[in-house]
Short mmCIF file of C-alpha atoms in Angstrom, two decimals:
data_model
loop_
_atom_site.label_atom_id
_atom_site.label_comp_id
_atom_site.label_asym_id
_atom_site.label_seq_id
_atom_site.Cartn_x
_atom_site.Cartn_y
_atom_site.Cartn_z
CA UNK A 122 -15.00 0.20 28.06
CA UNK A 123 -14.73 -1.74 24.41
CA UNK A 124 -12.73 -4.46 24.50
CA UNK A 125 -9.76 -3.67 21.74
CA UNK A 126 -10.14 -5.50 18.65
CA UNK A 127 -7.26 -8.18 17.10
CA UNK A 128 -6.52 -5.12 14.23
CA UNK A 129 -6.01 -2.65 17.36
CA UNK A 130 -4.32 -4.97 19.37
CA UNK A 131 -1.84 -5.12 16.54
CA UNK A 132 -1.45 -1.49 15.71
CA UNK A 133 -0.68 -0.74 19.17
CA UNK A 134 1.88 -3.42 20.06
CA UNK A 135 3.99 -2.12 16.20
CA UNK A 136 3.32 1.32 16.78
CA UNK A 137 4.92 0.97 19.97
CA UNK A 138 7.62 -1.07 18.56
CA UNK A 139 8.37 1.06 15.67
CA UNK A 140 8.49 4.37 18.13
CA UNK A 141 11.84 2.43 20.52
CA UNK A 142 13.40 0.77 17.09
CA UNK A 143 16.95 1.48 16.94
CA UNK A 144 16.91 2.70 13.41
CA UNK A 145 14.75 3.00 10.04
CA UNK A 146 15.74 -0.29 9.05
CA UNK A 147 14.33 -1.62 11.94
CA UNK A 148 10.97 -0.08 12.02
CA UNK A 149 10.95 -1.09 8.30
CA UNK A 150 10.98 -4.86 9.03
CA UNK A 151 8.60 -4.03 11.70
CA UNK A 152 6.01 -2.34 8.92
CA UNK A 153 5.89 -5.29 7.03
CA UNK A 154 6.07 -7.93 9.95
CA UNK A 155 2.52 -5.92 11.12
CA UNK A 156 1.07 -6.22 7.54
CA UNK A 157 1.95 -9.77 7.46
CA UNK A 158 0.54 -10.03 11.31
CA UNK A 159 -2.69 -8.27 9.34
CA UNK A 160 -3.17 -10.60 6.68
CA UNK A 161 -3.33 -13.80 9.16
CA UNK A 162 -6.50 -12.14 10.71
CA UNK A 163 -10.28 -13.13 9.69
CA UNK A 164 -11.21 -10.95 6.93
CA UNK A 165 -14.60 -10.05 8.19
CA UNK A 166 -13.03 -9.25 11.72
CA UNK A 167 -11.03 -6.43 9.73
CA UNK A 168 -13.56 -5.01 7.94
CA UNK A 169 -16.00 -4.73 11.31
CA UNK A 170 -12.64 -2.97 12.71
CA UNK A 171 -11.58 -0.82 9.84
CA UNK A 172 -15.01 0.60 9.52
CA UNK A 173 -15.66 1.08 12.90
CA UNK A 174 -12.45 2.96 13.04
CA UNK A 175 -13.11 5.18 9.92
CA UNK A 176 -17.01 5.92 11.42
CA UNK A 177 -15.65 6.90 14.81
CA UNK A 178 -12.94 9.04 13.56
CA UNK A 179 -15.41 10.83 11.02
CA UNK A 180 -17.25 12.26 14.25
CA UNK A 181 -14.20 13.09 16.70
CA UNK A 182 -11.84 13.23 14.21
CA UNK A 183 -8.45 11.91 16.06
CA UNK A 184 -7.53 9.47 13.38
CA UNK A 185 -5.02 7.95 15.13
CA UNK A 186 -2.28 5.73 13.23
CA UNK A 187 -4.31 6.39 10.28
CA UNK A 188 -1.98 4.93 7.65
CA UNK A 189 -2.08 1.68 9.46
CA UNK A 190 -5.95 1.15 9.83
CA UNK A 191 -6.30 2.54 6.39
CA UNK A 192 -3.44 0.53 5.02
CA UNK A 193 -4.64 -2.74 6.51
CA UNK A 194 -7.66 -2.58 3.93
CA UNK A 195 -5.26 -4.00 1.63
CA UNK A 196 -4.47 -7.15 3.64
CA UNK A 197 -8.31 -7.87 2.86
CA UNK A 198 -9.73 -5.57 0.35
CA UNK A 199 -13.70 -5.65 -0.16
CA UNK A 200 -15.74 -3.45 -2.42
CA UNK A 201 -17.29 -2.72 1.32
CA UNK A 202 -14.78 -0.13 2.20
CA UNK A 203 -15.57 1.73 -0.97
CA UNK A 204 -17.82 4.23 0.93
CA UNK A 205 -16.10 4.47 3.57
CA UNK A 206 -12.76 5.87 1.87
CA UNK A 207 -15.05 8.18 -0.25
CA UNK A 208 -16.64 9.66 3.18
CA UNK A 209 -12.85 10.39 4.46
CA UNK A 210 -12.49 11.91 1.25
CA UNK A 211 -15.53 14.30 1.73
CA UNK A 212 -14.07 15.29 5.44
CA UNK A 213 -13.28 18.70 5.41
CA UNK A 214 -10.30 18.17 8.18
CA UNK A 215 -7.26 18.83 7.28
CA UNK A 216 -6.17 15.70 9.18
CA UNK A 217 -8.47 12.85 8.15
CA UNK A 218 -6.27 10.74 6.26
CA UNK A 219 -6.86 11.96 2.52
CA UNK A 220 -3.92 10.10 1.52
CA UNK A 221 -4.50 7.31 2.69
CA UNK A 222 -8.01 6.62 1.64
CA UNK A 223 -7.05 7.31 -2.14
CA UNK A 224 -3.90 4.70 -1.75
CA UNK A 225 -6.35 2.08 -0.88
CA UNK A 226 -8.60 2.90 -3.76
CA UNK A 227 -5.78 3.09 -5.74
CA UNK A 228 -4.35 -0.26 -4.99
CA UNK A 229 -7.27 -2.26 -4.58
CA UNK A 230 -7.69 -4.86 -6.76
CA UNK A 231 -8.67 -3.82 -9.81
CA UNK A 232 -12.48 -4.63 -9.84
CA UNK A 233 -12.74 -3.02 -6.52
CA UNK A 234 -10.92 0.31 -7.87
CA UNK A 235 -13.52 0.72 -10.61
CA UNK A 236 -16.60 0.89 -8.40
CA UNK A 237 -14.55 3.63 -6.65
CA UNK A 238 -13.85 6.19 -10.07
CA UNK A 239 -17.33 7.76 -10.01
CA UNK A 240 -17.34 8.49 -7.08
CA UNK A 241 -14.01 9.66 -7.08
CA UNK A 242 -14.69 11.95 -10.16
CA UNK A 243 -17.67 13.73 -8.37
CA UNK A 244 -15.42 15.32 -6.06
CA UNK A 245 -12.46 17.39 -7.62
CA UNK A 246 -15.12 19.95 -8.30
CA UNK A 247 -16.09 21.10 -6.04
CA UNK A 248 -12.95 19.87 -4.56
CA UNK A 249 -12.63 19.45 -0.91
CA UNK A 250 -10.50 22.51 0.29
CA UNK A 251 -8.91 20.45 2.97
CA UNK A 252 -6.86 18.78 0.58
CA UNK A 253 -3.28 19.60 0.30
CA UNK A 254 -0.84 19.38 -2.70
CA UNK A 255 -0.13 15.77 -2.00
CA UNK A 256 -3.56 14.71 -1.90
CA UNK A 257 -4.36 16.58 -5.33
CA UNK A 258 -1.66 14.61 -6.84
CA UNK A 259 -2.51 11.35 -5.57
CA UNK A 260 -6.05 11.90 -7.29
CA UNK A 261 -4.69 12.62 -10.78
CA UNK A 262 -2.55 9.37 -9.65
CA UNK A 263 -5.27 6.96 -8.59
CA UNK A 264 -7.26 8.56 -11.77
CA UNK A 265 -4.48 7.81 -14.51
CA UNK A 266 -3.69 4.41 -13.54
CA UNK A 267 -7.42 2.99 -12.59
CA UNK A 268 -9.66 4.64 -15.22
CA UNK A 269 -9.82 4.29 -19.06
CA UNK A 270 -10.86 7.28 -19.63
CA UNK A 271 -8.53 9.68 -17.86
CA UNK A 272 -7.39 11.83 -20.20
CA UNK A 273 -10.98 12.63 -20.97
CA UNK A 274 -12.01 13.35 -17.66
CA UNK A 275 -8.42 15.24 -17.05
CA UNK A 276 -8.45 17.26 -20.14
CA UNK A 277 -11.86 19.94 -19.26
CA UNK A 278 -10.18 20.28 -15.51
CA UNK A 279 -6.77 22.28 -17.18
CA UNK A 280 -9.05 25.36 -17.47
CA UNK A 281 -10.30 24.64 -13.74
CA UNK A 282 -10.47 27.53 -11.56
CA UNK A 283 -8.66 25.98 -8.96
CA UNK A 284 -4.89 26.44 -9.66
CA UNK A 285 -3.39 23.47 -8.11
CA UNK A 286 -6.48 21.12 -10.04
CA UNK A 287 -5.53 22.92 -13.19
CA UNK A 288 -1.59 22.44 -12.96
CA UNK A 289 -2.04 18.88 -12.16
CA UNK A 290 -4.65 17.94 -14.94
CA UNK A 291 -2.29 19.95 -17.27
CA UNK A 292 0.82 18.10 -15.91
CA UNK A 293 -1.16 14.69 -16.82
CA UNK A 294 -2.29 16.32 -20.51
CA UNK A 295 1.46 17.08 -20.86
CA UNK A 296 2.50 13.53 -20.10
CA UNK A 297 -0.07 11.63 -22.17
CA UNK A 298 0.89 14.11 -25.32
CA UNK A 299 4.85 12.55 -24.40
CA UNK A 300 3.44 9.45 -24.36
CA UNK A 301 1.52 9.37 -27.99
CA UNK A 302 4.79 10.70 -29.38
CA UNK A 303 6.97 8.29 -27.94
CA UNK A 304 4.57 5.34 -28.98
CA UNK A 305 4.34 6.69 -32.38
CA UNK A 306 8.32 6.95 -32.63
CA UNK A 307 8.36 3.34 -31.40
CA UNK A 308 6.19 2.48 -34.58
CA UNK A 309 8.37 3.89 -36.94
#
């Protein structure tokens, strides 16, 4: 058997921790005690870890305390991961951790982000039918904040044939139109 890794080691003992606290507030501090416990491991460590994880869980798909393996590539984001997010993307299972992966693009830094949009853009159509309602609208999110050219990229996907991909781009054309008109009433 594989000798558990520092980043497992970790998850385990706060997942554990988290499931006896006495209350939200407790398992709160705990959250952000196991991020900080994160960032004091060796960066290249992680990464062998995270991407490991991801790799393993694309084939038997148990993606286990997702949100904390995914969530530690912010304690030591590298363009690296970039592929590896976009594969979880492409996973058709309902339960791979869609979320997840686009909150890490998303708050990557910001040079990290941008080698991400492409390949984010190739996939809302065909978009993977896994993806539920949440996912959808953490796309248009990660989209809108990390990419210059949203709106142009949002604006053809209103007429999409997929309903939830059209009300979401036209949500996002609705709330760039508010913003031009509030911006030009804070010019006059």
């Amino acid at each position: 058997m594989e000798k558990a890794g520092r980043l497992a080691t970790l998850i385990k003992i706060y997942t554990d921790k988290m499931e006896h606290a006495a209350d939200y507030n407790e398992a709160d501090k705990l959250r952000y005690e196991l991020g900080d416990r994160v960032g004091e491991l060796d960066p290249a460590e992680v990464q062998e870890e995270i991407i490991a994880y991801i790799s393993e869980n694309l084939v038997t798909k148990a993606w286990v305390h997702a949100h904390y393996w995914i969530g530690s590539v912010l304690n030591h984001p590298n363009p690296a991961y970039i592929e590896y997010l976009l594969q979880i993307l492409d996973e058709e299972d309902a339960n791979a951790p869609h979320y997840w992966a686009l909150d890490a693009i998303e708050y990557m830094p910001e040079e990290m982000t941008e080698l991400a949009i492409p390949g984010l853009k190739q996939r809302i159509e065909p978009m993977n039918p896994s993806w539920c309602h949440a996912v959808i609208e953490k796309y248009f999110e990660t989209i809108v904040w990390n990419d210059d050219d949203a709106e142009g990229f949002i604006s053809p996907l209103v007429d999409s044939p997929n309903e939830m991909v059209a009300f979401r781009a036209k949500y996002w054309m609705e709330t760039f139109e508010v913003e031009r008109e509030e911006d030009a009433e804070d010019e006059d």
